[in-house]
mmCIF file of C-alpha atoms and ligand atoms in Angstrom:
data_model
loop_
_atom_site.group_PDB
_atom_site.id
_atom_site.type_symbol
_atom_site.label_atom_id
_atom_site.label_comp_id
_atom_site.label_asym_id
_atom_site.label_seq_id
_atom_site.Cartn_x
_atom_site.Cartn_y
_atom_site.Cartn_z
ATOM 1 C CA UNK A 175 0.000 0.000 0.000
ATOM 2 C CA UNK A 176 1.387 3.413 -0.941
ATOM 3 C CA UNK A 177 1.761 6.263 1.497
ATOM 4 C CA UNK A 178 -1.362 8.396 1.878
ATOM 5 C CA UNK A 179 -1.155 11.886 0.374
ATOM 6 C CA UNK A 180 -0.156 14.863 2.518
ATOM 7 C CA UNK A 181 -2.804 17.480 3.279
ATOM 8 C CA UNK A 182 -1.262 19.670 0.565
ATOM 9 C CA UNK A 183 -1.397 16.846 -1.997
ATOM 10 C CA UNK A 184 -4.947 16.030 -0.938
ATOM 11 C CA UNK A 185 -5.981 19.653 -1.388
ATOM 12 C CA UNK A 186 -4.423 19.682 -4.857
ATOM 13 C CA UNK A 187 -6.326 16.501 -5.790
ATOM 14 C CA UNK A 188 -9.535 18.004 -4.455
ATOM 15 C CA UNK A 189 -9.103 21.243 -6.415
ATOM 16 C CA UNK A 190 -8.367 19.237 -9.560
ATOM 17 C CA UNK A 191 -11.512 17.142 -8.951
ATOM 18 C CA UNK A 192 -13.579 20.306 -8.373
ATOM 19 C CA UNK A 193 -12.235 22.253 -11.314
ATOM 20 C CA UNK A 194 -12.594 19.339 -13.756
ATOM 21 C CA UNK A 195 -16.332 19.484 -12.981
ATOM 22 C CA UNK A 196 -16.574 23.288 -12.972
ATOM 23 C CA UNK A 197 -17.905 23.195 -9.406
ATOM 24 C CA UNK A 198 -15.915 26.165 -8.113
ATOM 25 C CA UNK A 199 -18.941 28.301 -8.972
ATOM 26 C CA UNK A 200 -21.005 26.424 -6.338
ATOM 27 C CA UNK A 201 -18.353 26.546 -3.622
ATOM 28 C CA UNK A 202 -18.857 29.880 -1.905
ATOM 29 C CA UNK A 203 -17.144 30.108 1.463
ATOM 30 C CA UNK A 204 -20.573 30.157 3.112
ATOM 31 C CA UNK A 205 -21.656 26.973 1.351
ATOM 32 C CA UNK A 206 -18.365 25.222 2.105
ATOM 33 C CA UNK A 207 -18.855 25.946 5.812
ATOM 34 C CA UNK A 208 -22.481 24.869 5.602
ATOM 35 C CA UNK A 209 -21.415 21.639 3.890
ATOM 36 C CA UNK A 210 -18.807 20.977 6.573
ATOM 37 C CA UNK A 211 -21.514 21.248 9.196
ATOM 38 C CA UNK A 212 -23.827 18.943 7.238
ATOM 39 C CA UNK A 213 -21.103 16.322 6.909
ATOM 40 C CA UNK A 214 -20.324 16.611 10.631
ATOM 41 C CA UNK A 215 -24.028 16.035 11.225
ATOM 42 C CA UNK A 216 -23.897 12.892 9.089
ATOM 43 C CA UNK A 217 -21.072 11.711 11.329
ATOM 44 C CA UNK A 218 -23.165 12.525 14.386
ATOM 45 C CA UNK A 219 -26.171 10.756 12.932
ATOM 46 C CA UNK A 220 -24.288 7.455 12.977
ATOM 47 C CA UNK A 221 -24.462 7.458 16.772
ATOM 48 C CA UNK A 222 -28.021 8.702 17.086
ATOM 49 C CA UNK A 223 -30.138 6.736 19.587
ATOM 50 C CA UNK A 224 -27.299 4.395 20.489
ATOM 51 C CA UNK A 225 -25.962 4.091 24.032
ATOM 52 C CA UNK A 226 -22.336 5.372 24.181
ATOM 53 C CA UNK A 227 -20.816 1.999 25.076
ATOM 54 C CA UNK A 228 -22.748 0.174 22.354
ATOM 55 C CA UNK A 229 -21.629 2.712 19.787
ATOM 56 C CA UNK A 230 -17.959 2.377 20.814
ATOM 57 C CA UNK A 231 -18.181 -1.378 20.228
ATOM 58 C CA UNK A 232 -20.011 -0.969 16.931
ATOM 59 C CA UNK A 233 -17.459 1.606 15.711
ATOM 60 C CA UNK A 234 -14.616 -0.866 16.110
ATOM 61 C CA UNK A 235 -16.071 -3.191 13.481
ATOM 62 C CA UNK A 236 -17.488 -3.255 9.984
ATOM 63 C CA UNK A 237 -19.757 -1.956 8.594
ATOM 64 C CA UNK A 238 -19.748 0.984 11.038
ATOM 65 C CA UNK A 239 -15.987 1.427 10.694
ATOM 66 C CA UNK A 240 -16.449 2.034 6.958
ATOM 67 C CA UNK A 241 -19.305 4.476 7.481
ATOM 68 C CA UNK A 242 -17.260 6.424 10.055
ATOM 69 C CA UNK A 243 -14.306 6.488 7.680
ATOM 70 C CA UNK A 244 -16.413 7.921 4.876
ATOM 71 C CA UNK A 245 -18.029 10.651 7.000
ATOM 72 C CA UNK A 246 -14.699 11.623 8.582
ATOM 73 C CA UNK A 247 -13.258 11.918 5.069
ATOM 74 C CA UNK A 248 -16.162 14.132 3.985
ATOM 75 C CA UNK A 249 -15.528 16.424 6.972
ATOM 76 C CA UNK A 250 -11.808 16.620 6.193
ATOM 77 C CA UNK A 251 -12.371 17.345 2.509
ATOM 78 C CA UNK A 252 -14.660 20.303 3.215
ATOM 79 C CA UNK A 253 -12.246 21.545 5.854
ATOM 80 C CA UNK A 254 -9.431 21.432 3.282
ATOM 81 C CA UNK A 255 -11.547 23.406 0.804
ATOM 82 C CA UNK A 256 -12.297 26.018 3.475
ATOM 83 C CA UNK A 257 -8.622 26.267 4.395
ATOM 84 C CA UNK A 258 -7.615 26.598 0.733
ATOM 85 C CA UNK A 259 -10.197 29.313 0.148
ATOM 86 C CA UNK A 260 -9.175 31.327 3.198
ATOM 87 C CA UNK A 261 -5.430 30.743 3.028
ATOM 88 C CA UNK A 262 -5.338 28.963 6.375
ATOM 89 C CA UNK A 263 -2.447 26.577 7.014
ATOM 90 C CA UNK A 264 -4.464 23.893 8.783
ATOM 91 C CA UNK A 265 -1.505 22.052 10.263
ATOM 92 C CA UNK A 266 -0.078 25.265 11.716
ATOM 93 C CA UNK A 267 -3.505 26.407 12.941
ATOM 94 C CA UNK A 268 -4.059 23.051 14.651
ATOM 95 C CA UNK A 269 -0.583 23.088 16.194
ATOM 96 C CA UNK A 270 -1.208 26.628 17.478
ATOM 97 C CA UNK A 271 -4.526 25.503 18.956
ATOM 98 C CA UNK A 272 -2.952 22.552 20.777
ATOM 99 C CA UNK A 273 -0.439 24.951 22.343
ATOM 100 C CA UNK A 274 -3.187 27.401 23.296
ATOM 101 C CA UNK A 275 -5.254 24.604 24.828
ATOM 102 C CA UNK A 276 -2.261 23.461 26.887
ATOM 103 C CA UNK A 277 -2.068 26.956 28.359
ATOM 104 C CA UNK A 278 -5.820 27.120 28.970
ATOM 105 C CA UNK A 279 -5.879 23.672 30.560
ATOM 106 C CA UNK A 280 -2.751 23.207 32.677
ATOM 107 C CA UNK A 281 -2.367 19.586 33.759
ATOM 108 C CA UNK A 282 -2.242 20.486 37.447
ATOM 109 C CA UNK A 283 -5.641 22.187 37.246
ATOM 110 C CA UNK A 284 -7.442 20.067 34.682
ATOM 111 C CA UNK A 285 -6.252 16.496 35.245
ATOM 112 C CA UNK A 286 -9.285 14.211 35.454
ATOM 113 C CA UNK A 287 -11.743 17.116 35.166
ATOM 114 C CA UNK A 288 -14.095 18.056 32.370
ATOM 115 C CA UNK A 289 -14.474 21.597 33.695
ATOM 116 C CA UNK A 290 -14.269 24.437 31.154
ATOM 117 C CA UNK A 291 -11.075 26.500 31.449
ATOM 118 C CA UNK A 292 -13.017 29.548 32.613
ATOM 119 C CA UNK A 293 -14.123 27.564 35.681
ATOM 120 C CA UNK A 294 -10.777 25.990 36.623
HETATM 121 MG MG1 MG B 71 -21.209 12.340 3.996
#
């Protein structure tokens, strides 16, 4: 199996796919964000009405594993299109956010707690 593409390569493939179909005209920033939310909702829908523990078990096996994979991919692809449109370096933005979260949630105050940082 070959190595998976980088986020940059994936974005290039996605733009090529979009432009070959002349779909750029339908991809306003607003509609890309709306589509991201819809795909995230499809991911959420997979767990609807299922107890948390049952869903964890189901997610570890087919066919749910495949359905999760497909919806996660849909979310990522719209996120890449949004990042490309807005000039956001997703990997840097995510790395910055991890650092910011570490400052907001110091281990000594947040270990084992689900409390929001404003309440720590
Ligand atoms: Mg989908």
